[in-house]
PDB file of C-alpha atoms in Angstrom:
ATOM      1  CA  MET A   1     -19.648-139.429-219.121  1.00 41.00           C
ATOM      2  CA  GLU A   2     -20.412-141.467-222.011  1.00 45.00           C
ATOM      3  CA  LYS A   3     -23.462-139.745-222.633  1.00 45.00           C
ATOM      4  CA  VAL A   4     -22.066-136.093-222.902  1.00 42.00           C
ATOM      5  CA  SER A   5     -19.378-137.580-224.765  1.00 42.00           C
ATOM      6  CA  GLU A   6     -21.184-139.329-227.597  1.00 45.00           C
ATOM      7  CA  ILE A   7     -23.984-136.179-227.342  1.00 42.00           C
ATOM      8  CA  VAL A   8     -20.970-134.141-228.537  1.00 42.00           C
ATOM      9  CA  SER A   9     -20.125-136.443-230.774  1.00 42.00           C
ATOM     10  CA  VAL A  10     -23.471-135.315-232.924  1.00 41.00           C
ATOM     11  CA  PHE A  11     -22.496-131.554-231.764  1.00 38.00           C
ATOM     12  CA  ARG A  12     -19.227-130.920-233.901  1.00 39.00           C
ATOM     13  CA  ASP A  13     -20.510-133.274-237.109  1.00 39.00           C
ATOM     14  CA  THR A  14     -23.491-131.010-237.673  1.00 39.00           C
ATOM     15  CA  PHE A  15     -22.605-127.824-236.215  1.00 37.00           C
ATOM     16  CA  PHE A  16     -19.462-127.365-237.798  1.00 36.00           C
ATOM     17  CA  VAL A  17     -18.579-124.283-239.061  1.00 37.00           C
ATOM     18  CA  GLY A  18     -17.610-125.829-243.113  1.00 41.00           C
ATOM     19  CA  LYS A  19     -21.037-126.929-243.769  1.00 47.00           C
ATOM     20  CA  PHE A  20     -23.200-123.760-243.838  1.00 43.00           C
ATOM     21  CA  THR A  21     -22.646-121.772-247.061  1.00 49.00           C
ATOM     22  CA  ASN A  22     -22.603-117.139-246.632  1.00 48.00           C
ATOM     23  CA  THR A  23     -26.699-117.460-247.220  1.00 48.00           C
ATOM     24  CA  GLU A  24     -27.814-121.446-244.708  1.00 48.00           C
ATOM     25  CA  ARG A  25     -25.052-118.942-242.339  1.00 52.00           C
ATOM     26  CA  LEU A  26     -27.272-115.453-243.411  1.00 56.00           C
ATOM     27  CA  VAL A  27     -30.659-118.099-242.765  1.00 66.00           C
ATOM     28  CA  ASN A  28     -29.696-119.633-239.487  1.00 85.00           C
ATOM     29  CA  ARG A  29     -27.561-117.051-237.316  1.00 93.00           C
ATOM     30  CA  MET A  30     -28.837-116.167-233.938  1.00 96.00           C
ATOM     31  CA  ILE A  31     -26.782-113.630-232.669  1.00 97.00           C
ATOM     32  CA  HIS A  32     -24.596-111.101-234.907  1.00 97.00           C
ATOM     33  CA  THR A  33     -22.384-108.125-233.137  1.00 97.00           C
ATOM     34  CA  ASN A  34     -20.796-105.748-235.896  1.00 96.00           C
ATOM     35  CA  SER A  35     -18.049-103.576-233.821  1.00 97.00           C
ATOM     36  CA  LEU A  36     -19.680-103.930-230.733  1.00 97.00           C
ATOM     37  CA  THR A  37     -18.234-101.270-227.990  1.00 98.00           C
ATOM     38  CA  LYS A  38     -18.834-100.990-224.477  1.00 97.00           C
ATOM     39  CA  LYS A  39     -16.255 -97.532-223.322  1.00 96.00           C
ATOM     40  CA  TYR A  40     -16.883 -95.791-219.846  1.00 95.00           C
ATOM     41  CA  ASP A  41     -17.140 -92.406-218.871  1.00 93.00           C
ATOM     42  CA  ASN A  42     -13.386 -92.724-217.104  1.00 94.00           C
ATOM     43  CA  GLY A  43     -11.848 -94.404-220.015  1.00 93.00           C
ATOM     44  CA  PHE A  44     -12.015 -97.777-220.055  1.00 95.00           C
ATOM     45  CA  VAL A  45     -12.876-100.051-222.592  1.00 96.00           C
ATOM     46  CA  ALA A  46     -14.517-103.491-221.655  1.00 96.00           C
ATOM     47  CA  VAL A  47     -15.932-104.150-224.851  1.00 97.00           C
ATOM     48  CA  ASN A  48     -13.953-103.411-228.129  1.00 96.00           C
ATOM     49  CA  ASP A  49     -15.063-103.717-231.793  1.00 97.00           C
ATOM     50  CA  LEU A  50     -16.618-106.519-231.044  1.00 97.00           C
ATOM     51  CA  ASN A  51     -17.459-108.831-233.976  1.00 97.00           C
ATOM     52  CA  ILE A  52     -18.605-112.865-234.036  1.00 96.00           C
ATOM     53  CA  GLN A  53     -22.217-115.120-235.074  1.00 95.00           C
ATOM     54  CA  VAL A  54     -23.407-117.028-233.017  1.00 97.00           C
ATOM     55  CA  GLN A  55     -25.602-120.392-234.785  1.00 96.00           C
ATOM     56  CA  LYS A  56     -29.213-121.373-234.599  1.00 96.00           C
ATOM     57  CA  GLY A  57     -28.833-124.640-232.535  1.00 96.00           C
ATOM     58  CA  ASP A  58     -25.128-123.736-231.566  1.00 97.00           C
ATOM     59  CA  ILE A  59     -23.829-124.190-227.745  1.00 97.00           C
ATOM     60  CA  TYR A  60     -21.532-121.300-227.487  1.00 98.00           C
ATOM     61  CA  GLY A  61     -18.751-120.832-225.164  1.00 97.00           C
ATOM     62  CA  TYR A  62     -17.266-117.229-224.935  1.00 97.00           C
ATOM     63  CA  LEU A  63     -14.215-117.357-222.902  1.00 96.00           C
ATOM     64  CA  GLY A  64     -12.005-115.297-221.149  1.00 94.00           C
ATOM     65  CA  PRO A  65     -10.170-114.192-217.919  1.00 93.00           C
ATOM     66  CA  ASN A  66     -11.782-112.293-215.008  1.00 91.00           C
ATOM     67  CA  GLY A  67     -11.877-108.802-216.652  1.00 90.00           C
ATOM     68  CA  ALA A  68     -12.664-109.503-219.808  1.00 93.00           C
ATOM     69  CA  GLY A  69     -15.588-108.570-221.013  1.00 94.00           C
ATOM     70  CA  LYS A  70     -17.524-112.012-220.814  1.00 95.00           C
ATOM     71  CA  THR A  71     -20.477-109.676-218.604  1.00 93.00           C
ATOM     72  CA  THR A  72     -20.852-107.437-219.733  1.00 96.00           C
ATOM     73  CA  THR A  73     -20.970-108.757-223.481  1.00 96.00           C
ATOM     74  CA  ILE A  74     -23.808-110.416-222.234  1.00 96.00           C
ATOM     75  CA  ARG A  75     -25.208-107.620-220.704  1.00 95.00           C
ATOM     76  CA  MET A  76     -25.448-106.060-224.601  1.00 97.00           C
ATOM     77  CA  LEU A  77     -26.600-108.585-226.123  1.00 96.00           C
ATOM     78  CA  ASN A  78     -29.740-109.347-223.840  1.00 94.00           C
ATOM     79  CA  GLY A  79     -30.624-104.981-223.967  1.00 93.00           C
ATOM     80  CA  LEU A  80     -29.688-104.621-220.524  1.00 93.00           C
ATOM     81  CA  LEU A  81     -27.002-102.533-220.869  1.00 95.00           C
ATOM     82  CA  GLN A  82     -26.615-100.587-223.871  1.00 95.00           C
ATOM     83  CA  PRO A  83     -23.284-100.373-226.562  1.00 96.00           C
ATOM     84  CA  THR A  84     -20.799 -97.656-226.439  1.00 97.00           C
ATOM     85  CA  ARG A  85     -21.117 -97.998-229.910  1.00 97.00           C
ATOM     86  CA  GLY A  86     -22.153-100.950-232.703  1.00 97.00           C
ATOM     87  CA  GLU A  87     -24.676-103.024-232.935  1.00 96.00           C
ATOM     88  CA  VAL A  88     -25.268-106.258-231.732  1.00 97.00           C
ATOM     89  CA  LEU A  89     -28.632-108.724-233.479  1.00 96.00           C
ATOM     90  CA  ILE A  90     -30.711-111.481-231.902  1.00 96.00           C
ATOM     91  CA  GLY A  91     -32.513-113.614-234.710  1.00 92.00           C
ATOM     92  CA  ASN A  92     -31.747-110.834-237.545  1.00 88.00           C
ATOM     93  CA  ARG A  93     -33.168-108.224-236.018  1.00 93.00           C
ATOM     94  CA  LYS A  94     -31.640-105.331-234.063  1.00 95.00           C
ATOM     95  CA  VAL A  95     -31.837-105.478-230.445  1.00 95.00           C
ATOM     96  CA  ALA A  96     -31.949-101.995-229.658  1.00 92.00           C
ATOM     97  CA  ASP A  97     -34.914-101.670-232.210  1.00 94.00           C
ATOM     98  CA  HIS A  98     -36.755-104.726-231.279  1.00 94.00           C
ATOM     99  CA  LEU A  99     -35.997-104.632-227.131  1.00 92.00           C
ATOM    100  CA  VAL A 100     -39.365-105.701-226.061  1.00 91.00           C
ATOM    101  CA  GLU A 101     -39.824-109.135-228.743  1.00 92.00           C
ATOM    102  CA  ILE A 102     -36.012-110.280-228.530  1.00 94.00           C
ATOM    103  CA  ARG A 103     -37.046-110.136-225.114  1.00 91.00           C
ATOM    104  CA  LYS A 104     -39.349-113.045-225.369  1.00 91.00           C
ATOM    105  CA  MET A 105     -37.539-115.071-226.902  1.00 94.00           C
ATOM    106  CA  ILE A 106     -34.184-115.090-224.158  1.00 96.00           C
ATOM    107  CA  GLY A 107     -33.797-116.503-220.632  1.00 96.00           C
ATOM    108  CA  VAL A 108     -30.650-115.748-218.848  1.00 95.00           C
ATOM    109  CA  LEU A 109     -29.101-116.699-216.230  1.00 94.00           C
ATOM    110  CA  PRO A 110     -26.979-113.834-214.567  1.00 91.00           C
ATOM    111  CA  GLU A 111     -23.707-115.459-212.231  1.00 83.00           C
ATOM    112  CA  SER A 112     -25.334-113.413-209.803  1.00 77.00           C
ATOM    113  CA  HIS A 113     -28.713-114.435-209.051  1.00 77.00           C
ATOM    114  CA  GLY A 114     -31.794-113.105-206.536  1.00 83.00           C
ATOM    115  CA  TYR A 115     -34.350-115.540-205.640  1.00 90.00           C
ATOM    116  CA  TYR A 116     -37.751-115.120-203.621  1.00 93.00           C
ATOM    117  CA  ASN A 117     -36.510-117.385-200.925  1.00 94.00           C
ATOM    118  CA  TRP A 118     -40.070-117.397-199.210  1.00 96.00           C
ATOM    119  CA  MET A 119     -41.708-118.622-202.420  1.00 96.00           C
ATOM    120  CA  SER A 120     -41.268-122.651-202.862  1.00 97.00           C
ATOM    121  CA  GLY A 121     -39.962-123.215-206.371  1.00 97.00           C
ATOM    122  CA  ARG A 122     -43.088-123.576-207.689  1.00 97.00           C
ATOM    123  CA  GLU A 123     -44.030-120.818-206.905  1.00 97.00           C
ATOM    124  CA  TYR A 124     -41.259-119.185-208.030  1.00 97.00           C
ATOM    125  CA  LEU A 125     -41.541-119.985-212.100  1.00 97.00           C
ATOM    126  CA  THR A 126     -45.415-119.952-211.669  1.00 96.00           C
ATOM    127  CA  LEU A 127     -44.911-115.899-211.220  1.00 95.00           C
ATOM    128  CA  PHE A 128     -42.202-115.893-214.052  1.00 95.00           C
ATOM    129  CA  ALA A 129     -44.607-117.683-215.923  1.00 95.00           C
ATOM    130  CA  LYS A 130     -46.803-115.340-216.007  1.00 94.00           C
ATOM    131  CA  LEU A 131     -44.913-112.183-215.664  1.00 92.00           C
ATOM    132  CA  TYR A 132     -43.456-113.274-219.305  1.00 91.00           C
ATOM    133  CA  GLY A 133     -46.526-113.820-219.726  1.00 90.00           C
ATOM    134  CA  TYR A 134     -47.817-117.460-220.770  1.00 90.00           C
ATOM    135  CA  ASP A 135     -50.557-118.804-221.486  1.00 90.00           C
ATOM    136  CA  LYS A 136     -52.498-119.197-218.058  1.00 90.00           C
ATOM    137  CA  SER A 137     -54.137-122.762-219.647  1.00 92.00           C
ATOM    138  CA  LYS A 138     -50.831-124.382-219.805  1.00 93.00           C
ATOM    139  CA  LEU A 139     -49.222-122.046-217.618  1.00 94.00           C
ATOM    140  CA  LYS A 140     -49.191-125.465-214.186  1.00 94.00           C
ATOM    141  CA  ASN A 141     -47.693-128.004-216.762  1.00 96.00           C
ATOM    142  CA  ARG A 142     -45.182-126.282-218.640  1.00 96.00           C
ATOM    143  CA  VAL A 143     -44.389-125.732-215.346  1.00 97.00           C
ATOM    144  CA  ASP A 144     -44.287-129.201-214.136  1.00 96.00           C
ATOM    145  CA  GLU A 145     -41.914-129.527-217.527  1.00 95.00           C
ATOM    146  CA  VAL A 146     -39.778-127.439-216.534  1.00 95.00           C
ATOM    147  CA  LEU A 147     -39.569-128.454-212.813  1.00 96.00           C
ATOM    148  CA  THR A 148     -39.105-132.957-213.741  1.00 94.00           C
ATOM    149  CA  TRP A 149     -36.160-131.350-216.698  1.00 89.00           C
ATOM    150  CA  VAL A 150     -33.789-129.865-214.020  1.00 92.00           C
ATOM    151  CA  GLY A 151     -34.521-132.652-211.384  1.00 92.00           C
ATOM    152  CA  MET A 152     -37.154-130.957-208.585  1.00 95.00           C
ATOM    153  CA  ILE A 153     -40.137-131.584-208.968  1.00 96.00           C
ATOM    154  CA  GLU A 154     -39.727-133.517-205.678  1.00 96.00           C
ATOM    155  CA  LYS A 155     -38.364-131.342-204.317  1.00 96.00           C
ATOM    156  CA  ALA A 156     -41.330-127.619-205.764  1.00 96.00           C
ATOM    157  CA  HIS A 157     -42.820-127.312-202.770  1.00 96.00           C
ATOM    158  CA  ILE A 158     -39.767-126.701-200.058  1.00 97.00           C
ATOM    159  CA  PRO A 159     -38.257-122.698-200.069  1.00 97.00           C
ATOM    160  CA  ILE A 160     -36.134-121.411-201.841  1.00 96.00           C
ATOM    161  CA  GLY A 161     -34.559-120.190-199.002  1.00 96.00           C
ATOM    162  CA  GLN A 162     -33.950-124.322-198.102  1.00 97.00           C
ATOM    163  CA  TYR A 163     -32.408-125.188-200.623  1.00 95.00           C
ATOM    164  CA  SER A 164     -28.621-126.305-201.738  1.00 92.00           C
ATOM    165  CA  ARG A 165     -26.834-123.823-203.590  1.00 88.00           C
ATOM    166  CA  GLY A 166     -26.283-126.176-206.068  1.00 89.00           C
ATOM    167  CA  MET A 167     -30.829-126.266-206.376  1.00 92.00           C
ATOM    168  CA  LYS A 168     -30.728-122.983-206.957  1.00 93.00           C
ATOM    169  CA  GLN A 169     -28.057-122.952-209.793  1.00 91.00           C
ATOM    170  CA  ARG A 170     -31.333-125.732-211.409  1.00 92.00           C
ATOM    171  CA  ILE A 171     -34.492-123.038-209.834  1.00 95.00           C
ATOM    172  CA  GLY A 172     -32.401-120.406-211.837  1.00 94.00           C
ATOM    173  CA  LEU A 173     -32.284-122.911-214.628  1.00 94.00           C
ATOM    174  CA  ALA A 174     -35.636-123.671-215.205  1.00 95.00           C
ATOM    175  CA  LYS A 175     -36.441-119.713-214.717  1.00 96.00           C
ATOM    176  CA  THR A 176     -34.442-118.782-217.965  1.00 96.00           C
ATOM    177  CA  ILE A 177     -36.968-121.720-220.339  1.00 95.00           C
ATOM    178  CA  ILE A 178     -39.879-120.963-217.903  1.00 96.00           C
ATOM    179  CA  HIS A 179     -41.430-119.168-221.697  1.00 95.00           C
ATOM    180  CA  GLU A 180     -40.039-121.880-224.076  1.00 94.00           C
ATOM    181  CA  PRO A 181     -36.767-119.741-225.351  1.00 95.00           C
ATOM    182  CA  GLU A 182     -34.584-120.219-228.328  1.00 96.00           C
ATOM    183  CA  LEU A 183     -31.448-118.835-226.802  1.00 97.00           C
ATOM    184  CA  ILE A 184     -30.546-118.299-223.647  1.00 97.00           C
ATOM    185  CA  PHE A 185     -27.024-116.970-222.170  1.00 97.00           C
ATOM    186  CA  LEU A 186     -26.355-118.597-219.265  1.00 96.00           C
ATOM    187  CA  ASP A 187     -23.091-116.656-216.789  1.00 93.00           C
ATOM    188  CA  GLU A 188     -20.785-118.619-215.325  1.00 91.00           C
ATOM    189  CA  PRO A 189     -23.816-121.330-214.568  1.00 91.00           C
ATOM    190  CA  THR A 190     -22.039-124.774-212.327  1.00 88.00           C
ATOM    191  CA  LEU A 191     -19.857-121.143-210.422  1.00 82.00           C
ATOM    192  CA  GLY A 192     -19.458-122.877-206.707  1.00 79.00           C
ATOM    193  CA  LEU A 193     -21.240-126.595-207.617  1.00 85.00           C
ATOM    194  CA  ASP A 194     -19.519-129.820-206.268  1.00 86.00           C
ATOM    195  CA  PRO A 195     -18.180-132.128-209.147  1.00 88.00           C
ATOM    196  CA  GLN A 196     -21.290-133.933-209.199  1.00 88.00           C
ATOM    197  CA  GLY A 197     -23.829-130.491-209.540  1.00 86.00           C
ATOM    198  CA  GLN A 198     -21.516-129.189-212.819  1.00 89.00           C
ATOM    199  CA  LYS A 199     -22.454-132.253-214.255  1.00 90.00           C
ATOM    200  CA  ASP A 200     -26.015-132.308-213.796  1.00 90.00           C
ATOM    201  CA  ILE A 201     -25.891-129.028-215.497  1.00 90.00           C
ATOM    202  CA  GLN A 202     -23.999-130.045-218.399  1.00 93.00           C
ATOM    203  CA  ASN A 203     -26.879-132.640-219.077  1.00 92.00           C
ATOM    204  CA  ILE A 204     -29.571-130.225-218.482  1.00 92.00           C
ATOM    205  CA  ILE A 205     -27.823-128.227-220.923  1.00 94.00           C
ATOM    206  CA  LEU A 206     -26.946-130.411-223.928  1.00 95.00           C
ATOM    207  CA  GLN A 207     -30.498-131.724-223.455  1.00 92.00           C
ATOM    208  CA  LEU A 208     -31.756-128.673-223.787  1.00 92.00           C
ATOM    209  CA  ASN A 209     -29.995-128.245-226.748  1.00 95.00           C
ATOM    210  CA  LYS A 210     -30.642-131.722-228.537  1.00 94.00           C
ATOM    211  CA  GLU A 211     -34.531-132.764-227.885  1.00 92.00           C
ATOM    212  CA  LYS A 212     -35.227-128.525-228.205  1.00 91.00           C
ATOM    213  CA  GLY A 213     -33.256-127.229-230.218  1.00 94.00           C
ATOM    214  CA  VAL A 214     -32.366-124.375-227.721  1.00 96.00           C
ATOM    215  CA  THR A 215     -29.691-122.123-228.317  1.00 97.00           C
ATOM    216  CA  VAL A 216     -27.064-121.397-225.732  1.00 98.00           C
ATOM    217  CA  PHE A 217     -24.963-118.902-225.233  1.00 98.00           C
ATOM    218  CA  ILE A 218     -22.172-119.571-222.134  1.00 97.00           C
ATOM    219  CA  THR A 219     -19.348-117.879-220.297  1.00 94.00           C
ATOM    220  CA  SER A 220     -17.349-120.527-217.278  1.00 90.00           C
ATOM    221  CA  HIS A 221     -13.977-120.602-216.361  1.00 88.00           C
ATOM    222  CA  LEU A 222     -14.350-124.657-216.318  1.00 88.00           C
ATOM    223  CA  LEU A 223     -12.859-125.258-219.986  1.00 91.00           C
ATOM    224  CA  LYS A 224     -12.897-128.885-219.532  1.00 86.00           C
ATOM    225  CA  ASP A 225     -16.362-128.231-219.296  1.00 85.00           C
ATOM    226  CA  ILE A 226     -16.899-125.870-222.416  1.00 91.00           C
ATOM    227  CA  SER A 227     -14.305-128.615-224.090  1.00 92.00           C
ATOM    228  CA  GLU A 228     -17.406-130.859-222.838  1.00 92.00           C
ATOM    229  CA  ILE A 229     -20.432-129.055-224.448  1.00 95.00           C
ATOM    230  CA  CYS A 230     -19.231-126.600-226.662  1.00 96.00           C
ATOM    231  CA  ASN A 231     -19.691-126.460-230.645  1.00 96.00           C
ATOM    232  CA  ARG A 232     -18.651-123.095-230.670  1.00 96.00           C
ATOM    233  CA  VAL A 233     -15.606-121.129-228.448  1.00 96.00           C
ATOM    234  CA  ALA A 234     -14.653-117.511-228.431  1.00 97.00           C
ATOM    235  CA  ILE A 235     -11.504-116.387-226.099  1.00 96.00           C
ATOM    236  CA  VAL A 236     -11.045-112.687-225.142  1.00 96.00           C
ATOM    237  CA  SER A 237      -8.846-110.912-223.290  1.00 94.00           C
ATOM    238  CA  GLN A 238      -8.949-107.161-221.319  1.00 92.00           C
ATOM    239  CA  GLY A 239     -12.115-106.702-223.866  1.00 94.00           C
ATOM    240  CA  ASN A 240     -10.802-107.686-227.198  1.00 95.00           C
ATOM    241  CA  LEU A 241     -11.591-111.068-229.542  1.00 96.00           C
ATOM    242  CA  ILE A 242      -8.003-112.532-230.242  1.00 95.00           C
ATOM    243  CA  GLU A 243     -10.204-116.323-231.398  1.00 96.00           C
ATOM    244  CA  GLU A 244     -13.420-117.918-232.905  1.00 96.00           C
ATOM    245  CA  ASN A 245     -13.746-121.217-234.171  1.00 95.00           C
ATOM    246  CA  SER A 246     -15.086-124.460-234.345  1.00 95.00           C
ATOM    247  CA  LEU A 247     -14.374-126.679-231.832  1.00 93.00           C
ATOM    248  CA  VAL A 248     -12.883-129.036-233.930  1.00 93.00           C
ATOM    249  CA  GLY A 249     -10.477-126.471-235.957  1.00 94.00           C
ATOM    250  CA  LEU A 250      -9.255-124.726-233.058  1.00 94.00           C
ATOM    251  CA  LEU A 251      -8.162-128.157-231.574  1.00 92.00           C
ATOM    252  CA  GLU A 252      -6.908-128.585-234.726  1.00 93.00           C
ATOM    253  CA  LYS A 253      -4.817-124.890-234.753  1.00 94.00           C
ATOM    254  CA  TYR A 254      -3.648-125.554-232.336  1.00 93.00           C
ATOM    255  CA  LYS A 255      -2.304-128.471-231.816  1.00 91.00           C
ATOM    256  CA  SER A 256       1.073-127.481-232.695  1.00 91.00           C
ATOM    257  CA  LEU A 257       1.717-126.992-229.322  1.00 90.00           C
ATOM    258  CA  SER A 258       1.237-129.487-228.247  1.00 86.00           C
ATOM    259  CA  GLU A 259       4.394-131.927-228.619  1.00 83.00           C
ATOM    260  CA  THR A 260       2.735-135.423-229.990  1.00 85.00           C
ATOM    261  CA  GLY A 261      -0.699-133.226-231.096  1.00 77.00           C
ATOM    262  CA  GLU A 262      -2.888-133.507-228.291  1.00 88.00           C
ATOM    263  CA  VAL A 263      -3.501-130.157-227.081  1.00 92.00           C
ATOM    264  CA  THR A 264      -6.797-129.649-225.056  1.00 93.00           C
ATOM    265  CA  LEU A 265      -9.410-126.770-224.684  1.00 94.00           C
ATOM    266  CA  GLU A 266      -6.742-124.792-221.415  1.00 93.00           C
ATOM    267  CA  ASP A 267      -3.898-125.456-223.414  1.00 93.00           C
ATOM    268  CA  ILE A 268      -5.078-123.015-226.616  1.00 94.00           C
ATOM    269  CA  PHE A 269      -6.795-120.887-223.967  1.00 95.00           C
ATOM    270  CA  PHE A 270      -3.476-119.816-221.519  1.00 93.00           C
ATOM    271  CA  TYR A 271      -1.485-119.808-225.264  1.00 93.00           C
ATOM    272  CA  LEU A 272      -3.552-116.994-226.484  1.00 93.00           C
ATOM    273  CA  THR A 273      -4.435-115.575-222.587  1.00 91.00           C
ATOM    274  CA  GLN A 274      -0.833-115.103-221.783  1.00 86.00           C
ATOM    275  CA  SER A 275       0.930-114.666-224.905  1.00 69.00           C
ATOM    276  CA  LYS A 276       2.624-111.142-225.118  1.00 41.00           C
ATOM    277  CA  GLU A 277       2.376-111.388-228.887  1.00 44.00           C
ATOM    278  CA  VAL A 278      -1.153-111.954-228.959  1.00 45.00           C
ATOM    279  CA  LYS A 279      -1.276-108.963-226.230  1.00 49.00           C
ATOM    280  CA  SER A 280      -0.352-106.324-228.634  1.00 46.00           C
ATOM    281  CA  GLN A 281      -1.825-106.470-231.463  1.00 50.00           C
TER     282      GLN A 281
END
């Protein structure tokens, strides 16, 4: 726990939004959306006029109740779903115009993730490394490196069908980073895990960010976890962005919610998503 707190402290000091000029933010921008909207044929608006920015090196928490449009947003950000209007830029390149190149620089761990249960963990990662066109001369070392990173090197020979849920999440995360992406999307990466499994995944995310410089875009209903690893947070409700701020800025802005001034991310989340005044704006 002390390790996590120490790393988070560094993140908050390093990536606090006030440190960037407009020019620096443009150069360091990893994700930018411009009026991103998804409206389905039945008239349902899953994402409405979304404008967010994620900087290189951020661990960016994207929060909202069920049905708020989080998964739809991730699918548009990584090019799996075409928006009704608006645009997405990854590394200042339009996803719609540079999809092939952008998919090489991102990794995605969806909420519902399928596995080839008859494969071993090593075989599974080797397959995806080859699909990404990873250098064959470096492939074995890369697979070993990633297996070590996620704590699965000793279980790599076992068929995935024999893995626990936590082990599958680790292999899923390993697949997400096998090709050395600059940006990863994690949709509920700790869903269904026990407290130790949640902490293990949390520490892997922090290490990836600190030691490899990977930018992380993460959704989760575990707000305590988000508050421990993210430096910046967006909150959405009914398809609309209702707050975006650095975590430090958010806690400062809403400290009046508590008589003592000691407010939590959970306090802020419930206040914003349940407030009738916010929803009517």
